[in-house]
Amino acid sequence: MIVITNPLPVPNEIDTIHSLFENGLELLHIRKPDFSETEMNVFLSEIKSEFRQQLVLHSHHQLASAAGIHRIHFTEKARIETSEKSLKIWKKNGFSLSTSIHQMIDFEKLSTVFDYAFFGPVFESISKPKYISNIDFVKELEQRKNNETSLVALGGITYDKIKTALKYGFDDVALLGTIWNSNHSIGNFKLCQKIGLSY
């Protein structure tokens, strides 16, 4: 199970991040698109070093090594703009790579350097109300041929939607709004984790 940070600052965010890891979070995607390099550096420095290997950096990839991070994410735009040669160099240097897709056709054409890809919004987004896809995910995933890369459901994932997403054929789920748009972040995470583990 993956958690993605809120793009905007959240009260007690670092404490919540530490609590999520202490309660068994596997991976946290650091998605702060408006952060400058300096702001990102400060943010990363506040996260305990023992959790750095479980962080995935969405921007300012050049900060990864010095921060002890070995996982980087490419947005769809960044992936398109990055050559296969450059992606392979990241991989050769020991980095795990992930990306985002918005159509199944793009997932099928993905380079094998990517360990997993986010695909969504599967359900109506919590963090972006009224943001919903018109894709028939059942139909799309039935035609899946790429099994080299894991497919992660994103968008509107709450505890009661996890089993549905996994039944569609997703390999994992990513949480955002259910964590950060709630006063019960850790409780929600534990509930989602329990359901994910029971499937």
XYZ file of C-alpha atoms in Angstrom:
199
model
C 0.000 0.000 0.000
C 1.283 3.421 -1.000
C 0.522 6.883 0.382
C 1.052 10.073 -1.631
C 1.620 13.377 0.148
C -0.852 16.204 -0.228
C 0.575 18.608 -2.828
C 0.018 21.484 -0.374
C 1.441 21.728 3.160
C -0.646 19.997 5.836
C -0.637 20.730 9.617
C 1.599 18.292 11.523
C 2.567 16.683 8.226
C 5.980 15.380 9.283
C 4.562 13.889 12.509
C 1.836 12.167 10.476
C 4.424 10.830 8.026
C 6.444 9.356 10.893
C 3.296 7.813 12.388
C 2.346 6.257 9.049
C 5.744 4.581 8.787
C 5.601 3.464 12.418
C 2.252 1.823 11.607
C 3.616 -0.161 8.691
C 3.486 2.121 5.638
C 5.635 0.646 2.876
C 6.136 3.598 0.537
C 5.467 7.342 0.692
C 5.480 9.356 -2.537
C 6.709 12.906 -1.954
C 4.605 14.922 -4.382
C 5.080 18.650 -3.806
C 4.973 20.123 -7.333
C 5.258 23.747 -6.189
C 8.260 23.204 -3.912
C 11.517 24.872 -4.877
C 14.676 22.809 -4.560
C 15.421 24.506 -1.230
C 11.919 23.840 0.134
C 12.157 20.203 -0.913
C 15.548 19.861 0.729
C 14.197 21.237 4.014
C 11.121 18.986 3.866
C 13.204 15.864 3.243
C 15.637 16.752 6.020
C 12.758 16.740 8.524
C 11.886 13.110 7.766
C 13.818 10.648 9.927
C 16.736 9.081 8.070
C 15.519 5.576 8.975
C 12.512 6.100 6.659
C 14.347 7.634 3.693
C 14.634 4.365 1.762
C 10.833 4.195 1.734
C 10.439 7.623 0.148
C 9.743 8.148 -3.551
C 10.679 11.547 -4.972
C 8.425 13.130 -7.638
C 10.472 16.233 -8.362
C 13.997 17.565 -7.839
C 15.343 14.074 -8.511
C 18.868 15.438 -8.196
C 18.368 15.609 -4.405
C 17.665 11.895 -4.069
C 21.141 10.433 -3.524
C 22.269 12.996 -0.939
C 18.998 12.505 0.975
C 19.415 8.719 1.029
C 16.491 8.169 -1.352
C 16.681 5.439 -3.983
C 13.236 5.703 -5.542
C 12.043 8.309 -8.034
C 8.741 8.897 -9.808
C 8.228 10.309 -13.287
C 5.007 12.139 -14.030
C 3.546 11.310 -17.428
C 5.009 14.542 -18.838
C 8.452 13.889 -17.345
C 8.419 10.298 -18.629
C 7.637 11.430 -22.184
C 10.409 14.043 -22.004
C 13.026 11.616 -20.626
C 14.962 9.382 -23.004
C 15.066 5.624 -22.536
C 18.838 5.956 -22.191
C 18.466 8.372 -19.233
C 15.891 6.105 -17.574
C 18.260 3.153 -17.896
C 21.077 5.158 -16.317
C 18.880 5.859 -13.255
C 18.084 2.141 -13.087
C 21.736 1.144 -13.504
C 22.636 3.478 -10.634
C 20.365 1.512 -8.311
C 17.150 3.551 -8.425
C 13.647 2.080 -8.472
C 11.460 3.932 -10.980
C 7.704 4.505 -11.108
C 5.436 6.600 -13.308
C 1.845 7.664 -13.957
C -0.405 6.734 -16.878
C -3.891 7.827 -17.896
C -4.667 5.275 -20.611
C -4.159 1.515 -20.724
C -2.503 1.793 -24.128
C 0.313 3.787 -22.479
C 0.711 1.145 -19.774
C 1.116 -1.578 -22.395
C 3.887 0.426 -24.091
C 5.768 1.249 -20.876
C 9.484 0.648 -20.665
C 10.397 -2.297 -18.437
C 12.580 0.032 -16.332
C 9.432 1.013 -14.403
C 8.530 -1.111 -11.390
C 4.975 0.185 -11.154
C 2.601 2.781 -12.571
C -0.279 4.769 -11.088
C -3.516 4.623 -13.092
C -6.582 6.679 -12.252
C -8.710 8.274 -11.057
C -10.398 4.891 -10.564
C -13.162 6.350 -8.373
C -14.255 9.956 -7.797
C -11.320 11.796 -6.308
C -11.492 12.828 -2.639
C -8.870 15.563 -2.915
C -10.301 16.911 -6.199
C -14.124 16.713 -5.962
C -15.929 16.000 -9.262
C -12.665 14.646 -10.727
C -13.610 11.268 -12.173
C -12.609 9.185 -15.167
C -14.935 7.865 -17.854
C -12.747 4.770 -18.342
C -14.318 1.344 -17.815
C -11.545 -0.081 -15.648
C -13.004 -3.607 -15.614
C -12.936 -3.710 -19.412
C -9.513 -2.043 -19.666
C -7.805 -4.335 -17.169
C -9.302 -7.472 -18.737
C -7.144 -6.702 -21.780
C -3.962 -6.203 -19.771
C -0.893 -7.829 -21.318
C 1.914 -6.016 -19.472
C 2.720 -8.057 -16.369
C 6.294 -6.796 -16.055
C 5.103 -3.602 -14.370
C 2.716 -3.463 -11.400
C -0.442 -1.412 -11.803
C -1.500 0.761 -8.865
C -5.029 2.161 -8.487
C -5.213 5.861 -7.667
C -8.144 8.208 -7.039
C -10.955 7.979 -4.520
C -9.436 5.005 -2.714
C -11.185 4.547 0.644
C -11.313 1.437 2.809
C -14.568 0.291 1.182
C -13.184 0.642 -2.380
C -9.930 -1.302 -1.968
C -11.369 -4.758 -2.656
C -13.219 -3.432 -5.717
C -10.000 -1.975 -7.137
C -8.099 -5.214 -6.541
C -10.926 -7.224 -8.137
C -10.642 -5.004 -11.220
C -7.122 -6.393 -11.573
C -4.960 -3.722 -9.931
C -1.913 -5.015 -8.056
C -1.970 -2.365 -5.332
C -3.631 0.896 -4.279
C -2.404 4.403 -3.467
C -4.028 6.623 -0.835
C -4.118 10.417 -0.840
C -7.412 12.108 0.079
C -8.437 9.410 2.556
C -5.296 10.258 4.534
C -4.837 14.005 4.140
C -8.469 15.188 3.820
C -9.381 13.628 7.151
C -8.995 14.242 10.873
C -8.375 10.498 11.287
C -5.345 9.992 9.025
C -3.748 7.147 10.976
C -7.063 5.436 11.746
C -8.004 5.544 8.060
C -4.607 4.185 7.076
C -4.882 1.280 9.533
C -8.346 0.406 8.251
C -7.187 0.472 4.632
C -4.101 -1.541 5.529
C -6.201 -4.184 7.295
C -8.474 -4.591 4.249
C -5.530 -4.648 1.833
C -3.772 -7.341 3.827
C -6.937 -9.445 4.102
C -7.557 -9.563 0.354
